[in-house]
Tab-separated table of C-alpha atoms in Angstrom:
chain	number	residue	atom	x	y	z
F	7	MET	CA	61.957	46.567	20.658
F	8	LYS	CA	60.131	47.627	23.790
F	9	GLY	CA	62.831	50.252	24.489
F	10	LYS	CA	62.410	51.775	21.027
F	11	PHE	CA	58.650	52.002	21.524
F	12	TYR	CA	59.000	53.838	24.855
F	13	PHE	CA	61.641	56.121	23.379
F	14	LEU	CA	59.339	56.973	20.462
F	15	VAL	CA	56.418	57.683	22.820
F	16	LEU	CA	58.676	59.888	24.950
F	17	LEU	CA	59.800	61.834	21.861
F	18	ILE	CA	56.195	62.384	20.769
F	19	ILE	CA	55.167	63.604	24.230
F	20	MET	CA	58.163	65.944	24.477
F	21	ASN	CA	57.526	67.339	20.985
F	22	PHE	CA	53.864	67.921	21.800
F	23	SER	CA	54.608	69.698	25.088
F	24	PHE	CA	57.259	71.987	23.562
F	25	SER	CA	55.175	72.842	20.525
F	26	CYS	CA	52.123	73.798	22.606
F	27	GLU	CA	53.998	76.055	24.995
F	28	LYS	CA	54.057	79.211	22.830
F	29	ASP	CA	50.826	78.402	20.971
F	30	ASP	CA	48.845	78.691	24.207
F	31	LEU	CA	49.440	82.455	24.230
F	32	GLU	CA	46.618	84.864	23.401
F	33	HIS	CA	47.665	87.979	21.459
F	34	LYS	CA	50.960	86.249	20.658
F	35	ASN	CA	52.033	88.494	17.763
F	36	GLU	CA	51.256	91.757	19.569
F	37	PHE	CA	52.994	90.470	22.686
F	38	GLU	CA	56.150	89.461	20.771
F	39	ILE	CA	56.327	92.873	19.073
F	40	SER	CA	55.879	94.629	22.411
F	41	ARG	CA	58.485	92.436	24.102
F	42	ASN	CA	60.997	93.422	21.397
F	43	VAL	CA	60.146	97.098	21.980
F	44	TRP	CA	60.660	96.435	25.709
F	45	LEU	CA	64.106	94.903	25.136
F	46	ASP	CA	65.156	97.945	23.064
F	47	PHE	CA	63.718	100.347	25.667
F	48	LYS	CA	65.424	98.491	28.512
F	49	GLU	CA	68.792	98.768	26.787
F	50	SER	CA	68.398	102.445	25.865
F	51	ALA	CA	67.279	103.279	29.420
F	52	ASN	CA	70.108	101.293	31.025
F	53	ASN	CA	67.298	99.299	32.688
F	54	SER	CA	66.384	102.403	34.733
F	55	TYR	CA	62.829	103.708	34.448
F	56	LYS	CA	59.607	104.307	36.277
F	57	TYR	CA	56.109	103.253	35.386
F	58	LYS	CA	52.661	103.974	36.740
F	59	ALA	CA	50.137	101.177	37.192
F	60	VAL	CA	46.522	102.222	37.710
F	61	GLY	CA	43.343	100.555	38.822
F	62	GLY	CA	39.897	101.114	40.176
F	63	SER	CA	36.856	99.452	41.615
F	64	PHE	CA	33.199	99.313	40.607
F	65	ASN	CA	32.429	101.288	43.783
F	66	GLY	CA	34.241	104.376	42.450
F	67	SER	CA	37.592	104.150	44.198
F	68	ALA	CA	40.705	104.464	42.047
F	69	TRP	CA	44.435	104.236	42.679
F	70	GLU	CA	47.852	104.498	41.129
F	71	THR	CA	51.180	102.915	41.976
F	72	THR	CA	54.450	104.333	40.685
F	73	LEU	CA	57.259	101.789	40.545
F	74	THR	CA	60.846	102.992	40.135
F	75	VAL	CA	63.568	100.698	38.802
F	76	SER	CA	67.284	101.493	38.748
F	77	ASP	CA	69.767	99.180	37.036
F	78	GLY	CA	67.086	96.490	36.866
F	79	LYS	CA	66.307	96.616	40.597
F	80	LEU	CA	63.031	97.881	42.043
F	81	ILE	CA	64.038	100.722	44.379
F	82	GLU	CA	60.710	102.398	45.180
F	83	ARG	CA	56.976	101.722	45.141
F	84	HIS	CA	54.655	104.651	45.776
F	85	PHE	CA	50.898	104.158	46.157
F	86	ARG	CA	48.042	106.624	46.438
F	87	TYR	CA	44.292	106.612	46.013
F	88	THR	CA	43.229	109.027	43.287
F	89	SER	CA	39.580	108.638	44.300
F	90	THR	CA	38.379	107.436	47.687
F	91	GLU	CA	34.720	107.297	46.687
F	92	GLY	CA	33.156	104.094	47.962
F	93	LEU	CA	36.007	103.284	50.377
F	94	SER	CA	35.313	102.478	53.984
F	95	GLU	CA	35.737	105.461	56.289
F	96	ASN	CA	37.692	103.200	58.663
F	97	ILE	CA	40.786	103.073	56.444
F	98	PRO	CA	43.710	104.603	58.368
F	99	GLU	CA	45.199	107.750	56.799
F	100	GLU	CA	48.597	106.048	56.368
F	101	ASN	CA	46.973	103.453	54.084
F	102	LEU	CA	45.632	106.064	51.651
F	103	GLU	CA	49.129	106.968	50.430
F	104	TRP	CA	52.495	105.414	51.181
F	105	THR	CA	55.992	104.861	49.829
F	106	GLU	CA	58.187	101.781	50.164
F	107	ASN	CA	61.943	101.895	49.599
F	108	ASP	CA	64.614	99.193	49.299
F	109	THR	CA	63.926	96.424	51.834
F	110	GLU	CA	60.391	97.714	52.582
F	111	ILE	CA	59.204	97.028	49.032
F	112	GLY	CA	56.318	94.593	49.050
F	113	THR	CA	55.360	95.093	52.695
F	114	HIS	CA	52.015	96.756	51.877
F	115	VAL	CA	49.997	93.836	50.530
F	116	PHE	CA	46.458	95.176	50.823
F	117	ALA	CA	46.602	97.769	48.022
F	118	GLY	CA	48.612	98.858	45.037
F	119	ALA	CA	50.206	97.201	42.059
F	120	GLU	CA	52.393	94.204	42.681
F	121	ALA	CA	56.088	95.030	43.184
F	122	LEU	CA	57.327	94.021	39.716
F	123	THR	CA	59.946	95.307	37.313
F	124	LEU	CA	58.803	95.551	33.691
F	125	ASN	CA	60.944	92.506	32.987
F	126	GLU	CA	58.799	90.625	35.524
F	127	VAL	CA	55.608	92.145	34.061
F	128	TYR	CA	56.473	90.747	30.614
F	129	GLU	CA	57.334	87.397	32.171
F	130	LYS	CA	54.058	87.275	34.103
F	131	ALA	CA	52.164	88.327	30.978
F	132	GLU	CA	53.605	85.410	29.033
F	133	LYS	CA	53.254	82.781	31.757
F	134	GLU	CA	50.010	83.797	33.480
F	135	TRP	CA	47.910	86.632	32.067
F	136	LEU	CA	47.942	85.821	28.345
F	137	ILE	CA	47.691	82.048	28.387
F	138	GLN	CA	44.632	80.646	26.643
F	139	ARG	CA	41.901	79.636	29.023
F	140	GLU	CA	38.298	78.674	28.606
F	141	ASN	CA	35.502	80.935	29.781
F	142	SER	CA	37.445	84.177	29.834
F	143	LYS	CA	38.323	87.166	27.691
F	144	THR	CA	41.983	88.116	27.372
F	145	TYR	CA	43.200	91.684	26.839
F	146	PHE	CA	46.494	93.014	25.539
F	147	GLU	CA	47.346	96.560	24.494
F	148	ALA	CA	50.702	98.225	23.927
F	149	GLU	CA	49.826	101.917	23.942
F	150	ASN	CA	52.902	103.141	25.832
F	151	ASN	CA	54.960	103.670	22.668
F	152	GLY	CA	54.747	99.940	21.997
F	153	LEU	CA	55.188	98.853	25.620
F	154	ILE	CA	52.479	97.051	27.614
F	155	SER	CA	49.596	99.253	28.662
F	156	THR	CA	46.914	96.630	29.385
F	157	CYS	CA	47.475	92.940	29.904
F	158	GLY	CA	45.235	90.437	31.629
F	159	PHE	CA	41.959	88.559	31.552
F	160	VAL	CA	38.413	88.560	32.894
F	161	GLU	CA	36.519	85.351	33.565
F	162	ASP	CA	33.118	85.119	31.859
F	163	GLY	CA	30.198	85.945	34.113
F	164	CYS	CA	32.233	87.878	36.669
F	165	GLN	CA	30.432	91.060	37.721
F	166	ASP	CA	32.734	93.328	39.747
F	167	ASP	CA	36.489	93.955	39.913
F	168	CYS	CA	37.279	90.911	37.811
F	169	PHE	CA	40.302	91.997	35.791
F	170	VAL	CA	43.396	89.913	36.597
F	171	GLY	CA	46.494	91.575	35.198
F	172	ILE	CA	47.965	95.053	34.932
F	173	THR	CA	47.106	98.432	33.461
F	174	ILE	CA	50.056	100.778	32.949
F	175	SER	CA	49.304	104.424	32.201
F	176	SER	CA	52.881	105.638	31.635
F	177	ILE	CA	56.479	104.470	31.351
F	178	GLU	CA	59.468	106.807	31.325
F	179	ILE	CA	63.250	106.649	31.452
F	180	LEU	CA	64.832	107.823	34.721
């Protein structure tokens, strides 16, 4: 009898945890539609594309990172400031624009978009950026022909540079 009770409790807990997993996603319908567009794009592009992630700061500085993926593997990450307004004058010239290739990718950690393929972007969107959380506003847009253009969140009350996520200005087949 005791064994049946514990088994029943275990089943209820497992059912609850599995059923809540997907329901904790903000913008679920838009995300699912965009992910399907992504899967079609990925196949038609032979998983070879480049995308440009952009960002900026309240102080006026702005940047872009172009990430190039070939056969599903990140092969290049190029970063450059598009506006240096508000940046410290002490920033070395080599940090204002740089390119990483192959094994170098991810070595510049102080600036630029994270070294992610779009597959990883969609995964991070689902597991981190779009999960429901209290005291924050979640954003999702798919303005790159149905592919992610903005995905992330801002905690309530945050004043400057608070967006956690990604903004993608363009995506194109290689």
